Amino acid sequence: MSSPLELARPEIRALKAYDHAAWEPSLERLHANELPWAASDDGMCEGLNRYPEPQPRALIERLAGLYAVPPECILAGRGSDEAIDLLSRGFCRAGEDAVIVCPPTFGMYAIAARIQGADVLRVPLQVAQDFALDEDALLQRCTSNVKLVFLCSPNNPTGNLLSEPAVLRIAASLAGRALVVVDEAYVEFAGQPSLARHVARLSHLVVLRTLSKAHGLAGARCGTLIASAEIVSLLRKIIPPYALTQFTIETVLRQLEPVRLEPMRVRVAELGAERAWVAAHLRDCAGVVRVWPSQANFVLVEFHDATSALAKARAAGLLLRDVRSQPGLERALRITIGTPEQNRRLLRALQ
Ligand code: PMP
């Protein structure tokens, strides 16, 4: 089987990574030009006068346990946004390579590609098939300059899971040709197993997870790229050495203690019940044309008059996401499931 690194930019493959200050906690640090004293009100376990451990081992092991993959398959960064950016920079040659995205979908895949100077090829999801992937069109579009295929499951902003057999067929067909990146930012809300279990077998599969959604840690900025050890090692050369702050490291280690995982699952179940309530009541609203089924923490809603719905929500103090610029969603808004009080306030405003 060919190595996924053959798809990477040759100059990144050849790059020697920055030699950051050695991490040897048993010795005292006179090698990193830090101040020897912590600020008097520095409340961290490790003082903020010190640079944090790059890709901290305890954090990587905790994430590996959470996602049930080996630690060498984990790269932790500032949200999955950073992982998307690293993939574009590591695999796409500016002015030559391209990525495939399947709109309507999360906008950062195309933005990261554009920043890198890569072309963006669009293979729309099939609106009439509940936003299913168009497998044949995607495989046809995947010419030799396509290095990354971004799939989002559950998809933002439509809320549907992509068919796992379809994703696996695409991954199998594209082995040696392009990386298939499955963004599972919302998968906890779908109650479905992650595709990360296939990474050991499919060296061209990359899975993105985040603590920003179900774990309620969007402000901590911690996302995880799960891929073959070769891909992880390559991307470690590009990520800034101290990407994760000491605040993030300590917060995430505390929040991911095993005792905290059960309360997280309870919150996700509550959110699922609230999502069903919101969807059912939205369907009864006069101004609503349809509410698409969702496996995420939001619902996509088509309105007769989306401008008026946005204004009514705003008058009730609530912001909704206008997704009307996306293909096939000309009258749609994305509504995040809030607290029961917020959801009821929204429903009153829209009725
Ligand atoms: N992927 C998807 C599908 C998203 O919706 C988002 C955030 N809205 C992200 C990735 C980025 O999340 P983060 O950087 O917080 O991990």
Tab-separated table of C-alpha atoms and ligand atoms in Angstrom:
chain	number	residue	atom	x	y	z
A	1	MET	CA	0.000	0.000	0.000
A	2	SER	CA	1.327	3.447	-0.919
A	3	SER	CA	2.159	5.917	1.841
A	4	PRO	CA	-0.232	8.869	2.308
A	5	LEU	CA	2.896	11.032	2.550
A	6	GLU	CA	3.349	10.685	-1.205
A	7	LEU	CA	0.419	13.113	-1.464
A	8	ALA	CA	2.051	15.710	0.794
A	9	ARG	CA	3.889	18.791	-0.437
A	10	PRO	CA	7.480	17.670	-1.178
A	11	GLU	CA	8.934	20.707	0.621
A	12	ILE	CA	6.995	19.840	3.781
A	13	ARG	CA	8.136	16.221	3.592
A	14	ALA	CA	11.714	17.502	3.337
A	15	LEU	CA	11.292	20.165	6.043
A	16	LYS	CA	13.250	19.695	9.229
A	17	ALA	CA	10.921	20.666	12.083
A	18	TYR	CA	11.799	23.530	14.470
A	19	ASP	CA	13.944	22.239	17.300
A	20	HIS	CA	11.908	23.509	20.273
A	21	ALA	CA	13.306	23.739	23.798
A	22	ALA	CA	13.671	20.174	25.098
A	23	TRP	CA	10.935	18.993	27.437
A	24	GLU	CA	12.727	17.403	30.400
A	25	PRO	CA	10.695	18.159	33.520
A	26	SER	CA	13.248	16.514	35.849
A	27	LEU	CA	15.801	19.256	35.020
A	28	GLU	CA	15.688	23.004	35.661
A	29	ARG	CA	15.070	25.189	32.650
A	30	LEU	CA	17.851	27.547	31.691
A	31	HIS	CA	17.387	26.772	27.995
A	32	ALA	CA	14.190	28.547	26.895
A	33	ASN	CA	14.696	32.223	27.804
A	34	GLU	CA	11.732	32.172	30.190
A	35	LEU	CA	11.452	34.231	33.359
A	36	PRO	CA	12.420	32.087	36.365
A	37	TRP	CA	9.511	33.363	38.511
A	38	ALA	CA	5.801	32.888	38.053
A	39	ALA	CA	3.494	35.898	38.561
A	40	SER	CA	2.278	36.098	42.169
A	41	ASP	CA	-1.344	35.365	41.215
A	42	ASP	CA	-0.540	32.675	38.636
A	43	GLY	CA	-3.003	29.947	39.604
A	44	MET	CA	-1.838	27.281	37.167
A	45	CYS	CA	-0.344	23.891	38.137
A	46	GLU	CA	2.569	24.639	35.774
A	47	GLY	CA	3.514	28.322	35.969
A	48	LEU	CA	2.651	30.558	33.049
A	49	ASN	CA	6.235	31.807	33.033
A	50	ARG	CA	7.109	28.488	31.347
A	51	TYR	CA	6.366	27.467	27.774
A	52	PRO	CA	3.884	24.598	27.771
A	53	GLU	CA	4.841	21.070	26.748
A	54	PRO	CA	4.413	20.734	22.957
A	55	GLN	CA	1.737	18.117	22.124
A	56	PRO	CA	1.565	17.336	25.877
A	57	ARG	CA	1.856	13.651	26.501
A	58	ALA	CA	-0.834	13.488	29.216
A	59	LEU	CA	-3.302	15.354	27.024
A	60	ILE	CA	-2.541	13.240	23.956
A	61	GLU	CA	-3.031	10.062	26.002
A	62	ARG	CA	-6.311	11.370	27.417
A	63	LEU	CA	-7.589	12.208	23.922
A	64	ALA	CA	-6.384	8.833	22.612
A	65	GLY	CA	-8.393	7.142	25.387
A	66	LEU	CA	-11.456	9.286	24.664
A	67	TYR	CA	-11.397	8.512	20.950
A	68	ALA	CA	-10.171	4.901	21.330
A	69	VAL	CA	-7.137	5.212	19.035
A	70	PRO	CA	-3.371	4.907	19.719
A	71	PRO	CA	-1.638	8.106	20.954
A	72	GLU	CA	0.613	8.235	17.872
A	73	CYS	CA	-2.518	8.734	15.748
A	74	ILE	CA	-3.461	11.953	17.616
A	75	LEU	CA	-2.569	15.567	16.857
A	76	ALA	CA	-4.124	18.156	19.187
A	77	GLY	CA	-4.556	21.743	18.041
A	78	ARG	CA	-6.525	24.937	18.459
A	79	GLY	CA	-9.875	23.499	17.509
A	80	SER	CA	-10.541	21.425	14.434
A	81	ASP	CA	-10.195	24.710	12.527
A	82	GLU	CA	-6.445	24.401	13.038
A	83	ALA	CA	-6.454	20.790	11.797
A	84	ILE	CA	-8.254	21.871	8.606
A	85	ASP	CA	-5.649	24.578	8.068
A	86	LEU	CA	-2.722	22.200	8.723
A	87	LEU	CA	-4.055	19.663	6.228
A	88	SER	CA	-4.371	22.320	3.512
A	89	ARG	CA	-0.878	23.615	4.180
A	90	GLY	CA	0.688	20.178	4.401
A	91	PHE	CA	-0.909	18.643	1.320
A	92	CYS	CA	-1.837	21.366	-1.195
A	93	ARG	CA	0.748	23.067	-3.411
A	94	ALA	CA	-0.329	26.652	-4.055
A	95	GLY	CA	-1.528	27.223	-7.594
A	96	GLU	CA	-1.430	23.486	-8.427
A	97	ASP	CA	-3.521	21.370	-6.070
A	98	ALA	CA	-7.190	21.337	-5.150
A	99	VAL	CA	-9.627	20.170	-2.483
A	100	ILE	CA	-13.160	18.828	-2.883
A	101	VAL	CA	-15.973	20.119	-0.686
A	102	CYS	CA	-19.621	19.043	-0.713
A	103	PRO	CA	-21.868	22.066	-0.196
A	104	PRO	CA	-23.932	23.041	1.605
A	105	THR	CA	-21.271	22.456	4.244
A	106	PHE	CA	-18.919	24.028	6.778
A	107	GLY	CA	-17.164	27.019	5.207
A	108	MET	CA	-13.669	26.634	6.665
A	109	TYR	CA	-12.619	23.838	4.287
A	110	ALA	CA	-12.856	26.185	1.305
A	111	ILE	CA	-11.379	29.149	3.203
A	112	ALA	CA	-8.341	27.174	4.384
A	113	ALA	CA	-7.771	25.887	0.847
A	114	ARG	CA	-8.041	29.383	-0.615
A	115	ILE	CA	-5.614	30.811	1.951
A	116	GLN	CA	-3.173	28.131	0.873
A	117	GLY	CA	-3.715	29.015	-2.804
A	118	ALA	CA	-5.437	25.711	-3.607
A	119	ASP	CA	-8.429	25.389	-5.905
A	120	VAL	CA	-11.830	24.436	-4.448
A	121	LEU	CA	-13.942	21.942	-6.408
A	122	ARG	CA	-17.577	21.625	-5.378
A	123	VAL	CA	-19.600	18.401	-5.520
A	124	PRO	CA	-22.966	19.387	-4.022
A	125	LEU	CA	-24.851	17.099	-1.667
A	126	GLN	CA	-28.125	15.925	-3.205
A	127	VAL	CA	-30.822	18.214	-1.772
A	128	ALA	CA	-33.637	15.966	-2.987
A	129	GLN	CA	-32.003	12.907	-1.320
A	130	ASP	CA	-31.855	14.500	2.154
A	131	PHE	CA	-28.373	15.863	1.429
A	132	ALA	CA	-26.808	12.491	0.629
A	133	LEU	CA	-23.343	12.349	-0.942
A	134	ASP	CA	-23.156	12.083	-4.720
A	135	GLU	CA	-20.543	9.314	-4.748
A	136	ASP	CA	-20.202	8.972	-8.528
A	137	ALA	CA	-19.903	12.708	-9.119
A	138	LEU	CA	-17.325	12.976	-6.342
A	139	LEU	CA	-15.148	10.171	-7.685
A	140	GLN	CA	-15.354	11.623	-11.181
A	141	ARG	CA	-14.367	15.059	-9.964
A	142	CYS	CA	-11.356	13.703	-8.051
A	143	THR	CA	-8.652	14.416	-10.616
A	144	SER	CA	-4.960	13.897	-9.913
A	145	ASN	CA	-4.480	17.417	-8.455
A	146	VAL	CA	-7.112	16.854	-5.739
A	147	LYS	CA	-5.284	16.152	-2.485
A	148	LEU	CA	-8.056	16.483	0.112
A	149	VAL	CA	-11.736	15.503	0.089
A	150	PHE	CA	-13.621	17.111	2.974
A	151	LEU	CA	-16.732	15.304	4.200
A	152	CYS	CA	-18.697	16.498	7.222
A	153	SER	CA	-20.804	14.017	9.189
A	154	PRO	CA	-23.153	15.037	10.716
A	155	ASN	CA	-22.992	17.826	8.191
A	156	ASN	CA	-23.102	21.487	9.162
A	157	PRO	CA	-25.544	23.161	8.385
A	158	THR	CA	-27.872	20.365	7.212
A	159	GLY	CA	-27.597	18.125	10.308
A	160	ASN	CA	-27.612	14.755	8.495
A	161	LEU	CA	-25.109	11.945	8.944
A	162	LEU	CA	-23.434	10.852	5.724
A	163	SER	CA	-23.865	7.182	4.862
A	164	GLU	CA	-20.953	5.286	6.415
A	165	PRO	CA	-20.792	2.699	3.604
A	166	ALA	CA	-20.662	5.563	1.065
A	167	VAL	CA	-17.836	7.298	2.934
A	168	LEU	CA	-15.908	4.026	3.209
A	169	ARG	CA	-16.410	3.267	-0.483
A	170	ILE	CA	-15.064	6.734	-1.334
A	171	ALA	CA	-12.109	6.226	1.009
A	172	ALA	CA	-11.347	2.840	-0.561
A	173	SER	CA	-11.563	4.234	-4.106
A	174	LEU	CA	-9.321	7.182	-3.327
A	175	ALA	CA	-6.565	5.252	-1.525
A	176	GLY	CA	-3.279	6.533	-2.931
A	177	ARG	CA	-5.047	9.406	-4.725
A	178	ALA	CA	-6.324	11.819	-2.045
A	179	LEU	CA	-6.848	12.043	1.705
A	180	VAL	CA	-10.470	11.644	2.776
A	181	VAL	CA	-11.079	13.936	5.742
A	182	VAL	CA	-14.224	13.222	7.750
A	183	ASP	CA	-15.148	16.039	10.086
A	184	GLU	CA	-17.099	14.575	13.003
A	185	ALA	CA	-17.481	17.761	15.051
A	186	TYR	CA	-21.087	16.816	15.947
A	187	VAL	CA	-20.899	13.016	16.005
A	188	GLU	CA	-21.590	12.714	19.754
A	189	PHE	CA	-25.083	14.132	19.155
A	190	ALA	CA	-25.762	11.428	16.549
A	191	GLY	CA	-25.097	8.538	18.918
A	192	GLN	CA	-23.173	6.795	16.132
A	193	PRO	CA	-19.695	5.248	16.320
A	194	SER	CA	-16.865	7.358	14.933
A	195	LEU	CA	-15.099	6.452	11.705
A	196	ALA	CA	-11.847	6.791	13.658
A	197	ARG	CA	-11.978	3.011	14.163
A	198	HIS	CA	-11.080	2.642	10.451
A	199	VAL	CA	-7.955	4.834	10.543
A	200	ALA	CA	-5.650	1.910	11.410
A	201	ARG	CA	-6.805	0.112	8.246
A	202	LEU	CA	-7.232	3.096	5.886
A	203	SER	CA	-4.036	5.143	5.917
A	204	HIS	CA	-5.669	7.836	3.722
A	205	LEU	CA	-8.527	8.445	6.134
A	206	VAL	CA	-8.367	11.419	8.501
A	207	VAL	CA	-11.008	12.030	11.172
A	208	LEU	CA	-11.505	15.361	12.930
A	209	ARG	CA	-13.016	15.569	16.423
A	210	THR	CA	-13.471	18.547	18.697
A	211	LEU	CA	-14.163	19.357	22.325
A	212	SER	CA	-16.061	22.485	21.224
A	213	LYS	CA	-19.503	20.912	20.807
A	214	ALA	CA	-20.699	18.008	22.994
A	215	HIS	CA	-17.983	18.627	25.583
A	216	GLY	CA	-18.946	22.284	25.928
A	217	LEU	CA	-15.347	23.540	25.661
A	218	ALA	CA	-15.459	25.825	22.602
A	219	GLY	CA	-13.625	28.539	24.529
A	220	ALA	CA	-10.751	26.210	25.451
A	221	ARG	CA	-9.884	25.668	21.747
A	222	CYS	CA	-8.980	22.020	21.524
A	223	GLY	CA	-9.579	19.892	18.457
A	224	THR	CA	-8.089	16.554	17.477
A	225	LEU	CA	-6.897	15.189	14.182
A	226	ILE	CA	-6.894	11.389	14.062
A	227	ALA	CA	-4.851	9.806	11.293
A	228	SER	CA	-2.033	7.394	10.552
A	229	ALA	CA	1.139	8.046	12.576
A	230	GLU	CA	2.877	9.167	9.360
A	231	ILE	CA	0.340	11.930	8.700
A	232	VAL	CA	0.437	13.010	12.345
A	233	SER	CA	4.256	13.231	12.277
A	234	LEU	CA	4.160	15.293	9.086
A	235	LEU	CA	1.630	17.769	10.479
A	236	ARG	CA	3.556	18.061	13.750
A	237	LYS	CA	6.272	19.717	11.657
A	238	ILE	CA	3.862	22.498	10.669
A	239	ILE	CA	1.887	23.166	13.834
A	240	PRO	CA	3.523	25.870	15.982
A	241	PRO	CA	5.365	24.127	18.829
A	242	TYR	CA	3.410	25.805	21.632
A	243	ALA	CA	-0.003	25.842	19.935
A	244	LEU	CA	-1.871	24.640	23.025
A	245	THR	CA	-1.731	27.090	25.914
A	246	GLN	CA	-1.195	25.981	29.501
A	247	PHE	CA	-4.766	27.168	30.213
A	248	THR	CA	-6.086	24.804	27.544
A	249	ILE	CA	-3.960	21.856	28.625
A	250	GLU	CA	-4.925	22.050	32.295
A	251	THR	CA	-8.594	22.796	31.573
A	252	VAL	CA	-8.952	19.919	29.128
A	253	LEU	CA	-7.188	17.431	31.415
A	254	ARG	CA	-9.557	18.422	34.231
A	255	GLN	CA	-12.677	18.356	32.064
A	256	LEU	CA	-11.846	14.989	30.523
A	257	GLU	CA	-11.385	13.192	33.824
A	258	PRO	CA	-13.375	9.961	33.572
A	259	VAL	CA	-15.884	11.107	36.234
A	260	ARG	CA	-16.890	14.040	34.036
A	261	LEU	CA	-17.731	11.977	30.988
A	262	GLU	CA	-21.014	10.628	32.311
A	263	PRO	CA	-22.429	14.149	32.991
A	264	MET	CA	-21.382	15.033	29.432
A	265	ARG	CA	-23.385	12.090	28.073
A	266	VAL	CA	-26.391	13.157	30.149
A	267	ARG	CA	-26.192	16.681	28.680
A	268	VAL	CA	-25.983	15.274	25.155
A	269	ALA	CA	-29.079	13.126	25.798
A	270	GLU	CA	-30.939	16.161	27.193
A	271	LEU	CA	-29.966	18.142	24.153
A	272	GLY	CA	-31.303	15.369	21.894
A	273	ALA	CA	-34.675	15.468	23.678
A	274	GLU	CA	-34.772	19.261	23.401
A	275	ARG	CA	-33.884	19.017	19.673
A	276	ALA	CA	-36.889	16.711	19.123
A	277	TRP	CA	-39.137	19.169	21.010
A	278	VAL	CA	-37.885	22.188	19.050
A	279	ALA	CA	-38.218	20.404	15.691
A	280	ALA	CA	-41.764	19.231	16.464
A	281	HIS	CA	-42.901	22.700	17.561
A	282	LEU	CA	-41.198	24.445	14.644
A	283	ARG	CA	-43.126	22.145	12.286
A	284	ASP	CA	-46.332	23.598	13.779
A	285	CYS	CA	-45.264	27.205	13.115
A	286	ALA	CA	-47.194	28.910	10.322
A	287	GLY	CA	-44.107	30.502	8.781
A	288	VAL	CA	-42.132	27.246	8.595
A	289	VAL	CA	-42.007	25.287	5.337
A	290	ARG	CA	-39.909	22.377	6.625
A	291	VAL	CA	-37.554	21.266	9.352
A	292	TRP	CA	-34.917	18.808	8.197
A	293	PRO	CA	-34.141	15.848	10.501
A	294	SER	CA	-30.968	16.540	12.472
A	295	GLN	CA	-28.370	14.404	14.209
A	296	ALA	CA	-26.465	17.430	15.506
A	297	ASN	CA	-27.085	20.194	18.064
A	298	PHE	CA	-28.902	22.406	15.571
A	299	VAL	CA	-31.762	22.184	13.109
A	300	LEU	CA	-31.986	23.484	9.573
A	301	VAL	CA	-35.312	25.172	8.899
A	302	GLU	CA	-36.865	26.455	5.686
A	303	PHE	CA	-39.118	29.494	6.194
A	304	HIS	CA	-41.585	31.225	3.894
A	305	ASP	CA	-39.880	34.453	4.908
A	306	ALA	CA	-36.474	33.868	6.522
A	307	THR	CA	-35.770	37.621	6.800
A	308	SER	CA	-38.838	38.090	8.955
A	309	ALA	CA	-37.935	35.020	11.100
A	310	LEU	CA	-34.456	36.445	11.707
A	311	ALA	CA	-35.966	39.777	12.744
A	312	LYS	CA	-38.484	38.169	15.112
A	313	ALA	CA	-35.739	36.104	16.761
A	314	ARG	CA	-33.531	39.174	17.093
A	315	ALA	CA	-36.388	41.143	18.684
A	316	ALA	CA	-36.567	38.327	21.268
A	317	GLY	CA	-32.819	38.704	21.894
A	318	LEU	CA	-31.795	35.630	19.875
A	319	LEU	CA	-29.370	35.280	16.964
A	320	LEU	CA	-29.941	32.619	14.316
A	321	ARG	CA	-27.530	31.650	11.548
A	322	ASP	CA	-28.424	32.845	8.068
A	323	VAL	CA	-27.313	30.104	5.653
A	324	ARG	CA	-29.251	31.349	2.606
A	325	SER	CA	-26.092	31.948	0.576
A	326	GLN	CA	-25.422	28.175	0.473
A	327	PRO	CA	-26.656	26.232	-2.575
A	328	GLY	CA	-30.080	24.664	-2.086
A	329	LEU	CA	-30.746	26.621	1.123
A	330	GLU	CA	-32.236	29.798	-0.364
A	331	ARG	CA	-34.859	30.206	2.393
A	332	ALA	CA	-33.157	28.388	5.267
A	333	LEU	CA	-31.820	29.332	8.687
A	334	ARG	CA	-29.761	27.193	11.057
A	335	ILE	CA	-30.979	27.206	14.631
A	336	THR	CA	-28.735	25.986	17.452
A	337	ILE	CA	-30.576	24.132	20.205
A	338	GLY	CA	-30.321	26.309	23.310
A	339	THR	CA	-31.545	25.968	26.872
A	340	PRO	CA	-35.220	25.019	27.303
A	341	GLU	CA	-35.940	28.670	28.207
A	342	GLN	CA	-34.209	29.992	25.073
A	343	ASN	CA	-35.939	27.432	22.856
A	344	ARG	CA	-39.363	28.357	24.221
A	345	ARG	CA	-38.638	32.066	23.826
A	346	LEU	CA	-37.695	31.452	20.207
A	347	LEU	CA	-40.824	29.431	19.521
A	348	ARG	CA	-43.014	32.165	21.072
A	349	ALA	CA	-41.262	34.778	18.909
A	350	LEU	CA	-41.746	32.774	15.718
A	351	GLN	CA	-45.359	31.746	16.325
B	1	PMP	N1	-16.163	21.494	11.865
B	1	PMP	C1	-17.453	21.824	11.846
B	1	PMP	C2	-18.371	21.013	11.027
B	1	PMP	C3	-17.916	22.909	12.582
B	1	PMP	O1	-19.210	23.227	12.540
B	1	PMP	C4	-16.995	23.655	13.353
B	1	PMP	C5	-17.398	24.872	14.161
B	1	PMP	N2	-18.552	25.441	13.922
B	1	PMP	C6	-15.671	23.270	13.332
B	1	PMP	C7	-15.265	22.184	12.594
B	1	PMP	C8	-14.610	24.012	14.073
B	1	PMP	O2	-14.692	23.722	15.413
B	1	PMP	P1	-13.502	23.980	16.434
B	1	PMP	O3	-12.433	24.730	15.717
B	1	PMP	O4	-14.106	24.759	17.533
B	1	PMP	O5	-13.057	22.607	16.855
